[in-house]
Short mmCIF file of C-alpha atoms in Angstrom, two decimals:
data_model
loop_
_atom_site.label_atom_id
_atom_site.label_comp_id
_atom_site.label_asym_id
_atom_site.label_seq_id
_atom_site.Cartn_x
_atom_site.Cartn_y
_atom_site.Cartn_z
CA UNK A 25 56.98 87.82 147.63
CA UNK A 26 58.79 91.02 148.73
CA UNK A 27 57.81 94.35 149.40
CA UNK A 28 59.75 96.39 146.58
CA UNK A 29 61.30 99.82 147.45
CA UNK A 30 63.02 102.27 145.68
CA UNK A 31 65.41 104.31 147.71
CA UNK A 32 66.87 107.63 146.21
CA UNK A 33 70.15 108.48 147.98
CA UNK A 34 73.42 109.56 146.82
CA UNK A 35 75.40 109.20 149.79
CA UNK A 36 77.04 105.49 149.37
CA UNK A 37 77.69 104.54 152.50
CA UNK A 38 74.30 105.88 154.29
CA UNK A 39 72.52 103.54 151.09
CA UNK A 40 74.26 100.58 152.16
CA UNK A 41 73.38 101.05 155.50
CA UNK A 42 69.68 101.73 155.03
CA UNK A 43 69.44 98.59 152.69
CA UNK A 44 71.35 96.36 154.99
CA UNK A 45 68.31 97.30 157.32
CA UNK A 46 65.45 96.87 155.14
CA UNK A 47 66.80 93.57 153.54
CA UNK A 48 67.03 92.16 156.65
CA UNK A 49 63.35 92.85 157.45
CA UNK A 50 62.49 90.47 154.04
CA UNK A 51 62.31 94.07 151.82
CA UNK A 52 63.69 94.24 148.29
CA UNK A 53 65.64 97.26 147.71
CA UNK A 54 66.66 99.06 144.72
CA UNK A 55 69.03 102.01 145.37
CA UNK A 56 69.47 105.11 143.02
CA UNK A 57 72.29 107.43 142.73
CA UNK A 58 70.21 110.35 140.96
CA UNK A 59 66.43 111.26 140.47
CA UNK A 60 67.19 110.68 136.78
CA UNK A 61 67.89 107.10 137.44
CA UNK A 62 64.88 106.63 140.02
CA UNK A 63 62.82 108.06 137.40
CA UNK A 64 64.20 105.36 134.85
CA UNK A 65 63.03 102.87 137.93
CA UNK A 66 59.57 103.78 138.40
CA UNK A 67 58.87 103.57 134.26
CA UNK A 68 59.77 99.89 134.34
CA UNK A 69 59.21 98.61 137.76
CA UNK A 70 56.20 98.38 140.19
CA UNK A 71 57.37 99.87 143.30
CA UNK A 72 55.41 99.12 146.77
CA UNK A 73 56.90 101.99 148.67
CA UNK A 74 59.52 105.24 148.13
CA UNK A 75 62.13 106.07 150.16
CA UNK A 76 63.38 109.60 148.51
CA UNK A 77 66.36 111.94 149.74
CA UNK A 78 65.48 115.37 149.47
CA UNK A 79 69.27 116.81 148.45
CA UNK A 80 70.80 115.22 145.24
CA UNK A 81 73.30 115.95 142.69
CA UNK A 82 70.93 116.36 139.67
CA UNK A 83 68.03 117.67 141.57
CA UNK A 84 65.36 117.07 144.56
CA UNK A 85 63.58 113.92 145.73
CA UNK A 86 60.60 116.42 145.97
CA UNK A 87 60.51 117.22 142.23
CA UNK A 88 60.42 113.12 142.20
CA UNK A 89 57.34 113.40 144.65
CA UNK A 90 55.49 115.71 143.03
CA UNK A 91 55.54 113.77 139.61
CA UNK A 92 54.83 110.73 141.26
CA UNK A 93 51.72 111.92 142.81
CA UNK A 94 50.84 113.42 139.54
CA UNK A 95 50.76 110.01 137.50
CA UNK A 96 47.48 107.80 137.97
CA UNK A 97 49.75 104.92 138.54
CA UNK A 98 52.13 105.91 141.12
CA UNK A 99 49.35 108.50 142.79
CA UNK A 100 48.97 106.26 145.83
CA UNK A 101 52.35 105.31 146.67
CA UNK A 102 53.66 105.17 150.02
CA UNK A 103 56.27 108.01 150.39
CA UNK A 104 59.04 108.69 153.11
CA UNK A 105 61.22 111.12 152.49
CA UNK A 106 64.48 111.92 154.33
CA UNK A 107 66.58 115.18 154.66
CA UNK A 108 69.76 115.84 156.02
CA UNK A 109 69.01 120.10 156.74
CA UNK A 110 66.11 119.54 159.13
CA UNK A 111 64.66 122.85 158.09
CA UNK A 112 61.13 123.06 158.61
CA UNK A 113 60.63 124.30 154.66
CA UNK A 114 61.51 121.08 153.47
CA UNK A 115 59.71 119.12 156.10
CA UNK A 116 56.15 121.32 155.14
CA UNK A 117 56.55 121.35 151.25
CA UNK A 118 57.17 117.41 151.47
CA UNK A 119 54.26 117.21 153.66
CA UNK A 120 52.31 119.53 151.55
CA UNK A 121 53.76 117.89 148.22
CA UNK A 122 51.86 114.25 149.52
CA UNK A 123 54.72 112.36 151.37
CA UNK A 124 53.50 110.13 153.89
CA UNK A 125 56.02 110.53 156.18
CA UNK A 126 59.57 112.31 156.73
CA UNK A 127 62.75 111.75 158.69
CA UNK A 128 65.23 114.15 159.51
CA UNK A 129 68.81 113.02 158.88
CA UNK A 130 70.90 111.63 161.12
CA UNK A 131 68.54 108.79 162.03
CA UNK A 132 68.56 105.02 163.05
CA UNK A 133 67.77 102.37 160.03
CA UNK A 134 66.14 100.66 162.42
CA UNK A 135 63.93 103.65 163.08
CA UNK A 136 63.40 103.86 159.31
CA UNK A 137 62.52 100.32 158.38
CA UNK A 138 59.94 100.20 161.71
CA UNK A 139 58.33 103.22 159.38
CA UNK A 140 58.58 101.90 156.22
CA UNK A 141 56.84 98.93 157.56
CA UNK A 142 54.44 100.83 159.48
CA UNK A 143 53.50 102.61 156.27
CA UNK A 144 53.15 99.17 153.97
CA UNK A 145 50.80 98.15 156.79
CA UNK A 146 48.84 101.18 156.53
CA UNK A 147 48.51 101.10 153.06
CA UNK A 148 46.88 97.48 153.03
CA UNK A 149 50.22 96.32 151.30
CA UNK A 150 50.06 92.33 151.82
CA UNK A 151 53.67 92.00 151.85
CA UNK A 152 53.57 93.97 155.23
CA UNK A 153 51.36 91.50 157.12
CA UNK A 154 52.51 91.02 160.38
CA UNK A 155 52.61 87.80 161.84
CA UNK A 156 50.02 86.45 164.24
CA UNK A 157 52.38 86.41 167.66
CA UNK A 158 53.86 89.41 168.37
CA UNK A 159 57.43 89.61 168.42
CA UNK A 160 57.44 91.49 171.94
CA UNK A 161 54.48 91.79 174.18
CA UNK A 162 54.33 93.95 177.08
CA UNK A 163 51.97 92.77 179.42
CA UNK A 164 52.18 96.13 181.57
CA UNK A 165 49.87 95.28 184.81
CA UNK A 166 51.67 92.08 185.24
CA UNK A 167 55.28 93.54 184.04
CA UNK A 168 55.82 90.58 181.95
CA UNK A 169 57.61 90.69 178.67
CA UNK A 170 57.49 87.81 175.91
CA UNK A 171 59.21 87.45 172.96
CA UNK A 172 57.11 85.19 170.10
CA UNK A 173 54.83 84.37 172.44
CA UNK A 174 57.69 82.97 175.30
CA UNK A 175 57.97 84.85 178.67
CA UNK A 176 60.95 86.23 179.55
CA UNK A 177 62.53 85.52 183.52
CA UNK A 178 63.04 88.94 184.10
CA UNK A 179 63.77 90.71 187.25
CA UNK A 180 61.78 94.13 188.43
CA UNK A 181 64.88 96.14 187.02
CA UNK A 182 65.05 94.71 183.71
CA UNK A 183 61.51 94.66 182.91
CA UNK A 184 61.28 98.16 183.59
CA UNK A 185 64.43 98.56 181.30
CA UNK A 186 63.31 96.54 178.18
CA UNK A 187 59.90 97.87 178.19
CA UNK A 188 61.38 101.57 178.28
CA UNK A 189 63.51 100.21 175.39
CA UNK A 190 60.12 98.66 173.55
CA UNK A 191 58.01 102.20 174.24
CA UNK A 192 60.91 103.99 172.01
CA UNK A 193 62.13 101.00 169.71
CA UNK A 194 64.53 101.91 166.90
CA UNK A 195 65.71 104.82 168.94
CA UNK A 196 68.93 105.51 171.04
CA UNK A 197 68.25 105.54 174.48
CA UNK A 198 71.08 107.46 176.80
CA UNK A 199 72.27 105.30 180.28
CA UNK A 200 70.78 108.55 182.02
CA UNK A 201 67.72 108.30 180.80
CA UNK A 202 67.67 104.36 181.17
CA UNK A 203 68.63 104.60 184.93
CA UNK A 204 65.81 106.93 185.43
CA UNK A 205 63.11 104.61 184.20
CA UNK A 206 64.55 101.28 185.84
CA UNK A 207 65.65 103.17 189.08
CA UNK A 208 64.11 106.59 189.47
CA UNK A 209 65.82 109.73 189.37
CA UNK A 210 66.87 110.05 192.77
CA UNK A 211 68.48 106.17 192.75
CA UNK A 212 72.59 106.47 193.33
CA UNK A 213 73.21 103.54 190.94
CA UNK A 214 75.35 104.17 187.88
CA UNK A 215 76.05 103.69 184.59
CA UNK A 216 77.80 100.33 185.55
CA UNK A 217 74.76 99.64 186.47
CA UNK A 218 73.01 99.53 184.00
CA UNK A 219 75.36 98.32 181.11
CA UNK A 220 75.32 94.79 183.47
CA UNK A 221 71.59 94.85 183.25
CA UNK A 222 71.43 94.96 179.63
CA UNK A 223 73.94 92.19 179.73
CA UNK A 224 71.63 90.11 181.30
CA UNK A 225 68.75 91.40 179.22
CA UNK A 226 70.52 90.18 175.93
CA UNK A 227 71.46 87.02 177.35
CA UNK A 228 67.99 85.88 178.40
CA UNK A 229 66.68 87.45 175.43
CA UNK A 230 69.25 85.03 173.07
CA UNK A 231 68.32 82.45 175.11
CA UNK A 232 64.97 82.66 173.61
CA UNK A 233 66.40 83.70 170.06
CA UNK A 234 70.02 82.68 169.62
CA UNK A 235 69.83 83.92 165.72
CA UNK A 236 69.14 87.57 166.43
CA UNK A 237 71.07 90.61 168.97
CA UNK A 238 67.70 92.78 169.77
CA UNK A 239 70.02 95.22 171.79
CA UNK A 240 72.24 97.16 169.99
CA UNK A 241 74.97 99.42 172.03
CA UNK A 242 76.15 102.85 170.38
CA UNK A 243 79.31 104.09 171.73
CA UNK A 244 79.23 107.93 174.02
CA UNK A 245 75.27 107.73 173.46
CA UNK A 246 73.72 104.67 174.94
CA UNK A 247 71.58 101.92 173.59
CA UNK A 248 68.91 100.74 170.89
CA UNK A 249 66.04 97.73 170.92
CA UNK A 250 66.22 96.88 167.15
CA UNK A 251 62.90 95.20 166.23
#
C-alpha cells in the first residue's frame, strides 16, 4: 500500500504540480483547499505524512500544526511545511511549533518529494522502504556511475557532470556552475558545451531506462537530476 499524505495548499496550480510529483513516486495524495477542510481530513483518515502551507484563506497551516501535535493520535506525524514569504519568523515558529522540516517557496517538487520521502524513511514508515539497488550509485574513486545496479559508459566529462547533478538532486543547477565542476573554472568551453554533454548524458542514461527522463532542463536557469 501507499504512503498517504495530506497536502494543505490553496494555490491550484502549485497543488497539481506538487501531486503530479508525489504520485509519481507511488504516494497517495489528498489535497485541501482550506485548514477547515484538512481538519475534516485528519478526523476521518489516517494520514502517514503532512505537507501544510503556511498562508491560507481561512487561516495558517501552523494553527493546523500545533493541533496536530497536540492530539495523542496525530502527535508523531511527519510534518513539512512550506511558505511562500521566506521570513525567518515563520521558518522558527514552525520549527519551534514541531514541523519536521520546511521549504521556502518557490521550490522544485522534485526537491519536495526527495524530502517527503526522506522523512517517511526516517520515521520507520514501511511504505518508504527503499529498494535494495540503488537507483544511482556513485562510485567516486573509480568515477563510475550506475543506474539500478548497470554501469553507465561515461566519459571523464560527463561523469563529473552527472555526479555534480546527483550531489544536489532535485535542485536547479546553472550551465555556469555545471561547466565549473566538469571543466574547471578557468576552462574556455561554453555553454554549448555543456547542453551537448547532457545530451549524451540522457541518451545513455535512457538507454538504460527508456521509461523515465532523469534530466530535466529549465529554461534561462539551467538543469535538474529528478530522482
Amino acid at each position: 500500500m501507499s504512503a498517504k499524505l495530506l497536502l494543505l495548499e490553496d494555490d491550484p496550480a502549485i497543488a497539481r504540480t506538487v501531486a503530479y510529483a508525489l504520485q509519481r513516486d507511488g504516494l497517495a495524495v489528498t489535497h485541501s483547499l482550506l485548514v477547515h477542510d484538512a481538519r475534516q481530513q485528519l478526523q476521518s483518515t489516517r494520514f502517514d505524512l503532512l505537507v501544510l502551507d503556511v498562508g491560507l484563506p481561512d487561516g495558517s497551516g501552523l494553527d493546523l500544526l500545533r493541533d496536530v501535535r497536540n492530539a495523542a493520535p496525530t502527535a508523531a506525524l511527519p510534518v513539512l511545511m512550506l511558505s511562500a514569504h521566506g521570513e525567518e519568523i515563520d521558518r522558527v515558529l514552525g520549527l519551534e511549533l514541531g514541523a519536521d522540516d520546511y521549504l521556502t517557496k518557490p521550490f522544485s517538487p522534485r526537491e519536495l518529494a526527495a524530502r517527503v520521502k526522506a522523512l517517511l524513511r526516517r520515521a520507520g514508515n514501511g511504505h518508504a522502504a527503499t529498494p535494495a539497488t540503488p537507483l544511482f550509485h556513485d562510485d567516486e574513486a573509480g568515477q563510475r556511475i550506475s543506474l539500478r545496479g548497470q554501469a553507465l559508459p561515461l566519459t571523464r566529462r560527463e561523469y563529473h557532470l552527472l555526479s555534480h547533478l546527483l550531489r544536489g538532486a532535485g535542485r536547479i543547477h546553472s550551465r555556469d556552475a555545471l561547466l565549473a565542476a566538469a571543466w574547471g573554472d578557468d576552462s574556455e568551453s561554453t555553454d554549448r558545451t555543456v547542453d551537448t554533454h547532457i545530451k549524451t548524458l540522457r541518451a545513455k542514461l535512457r538507454e538504460l531506462d527508456p521509461a523515465r527522463e532523469y534530466i530535466s532542463t529549465h529554461r534561462g536557469m539551467g538543469y535538474c537530476l529528478d530522482i
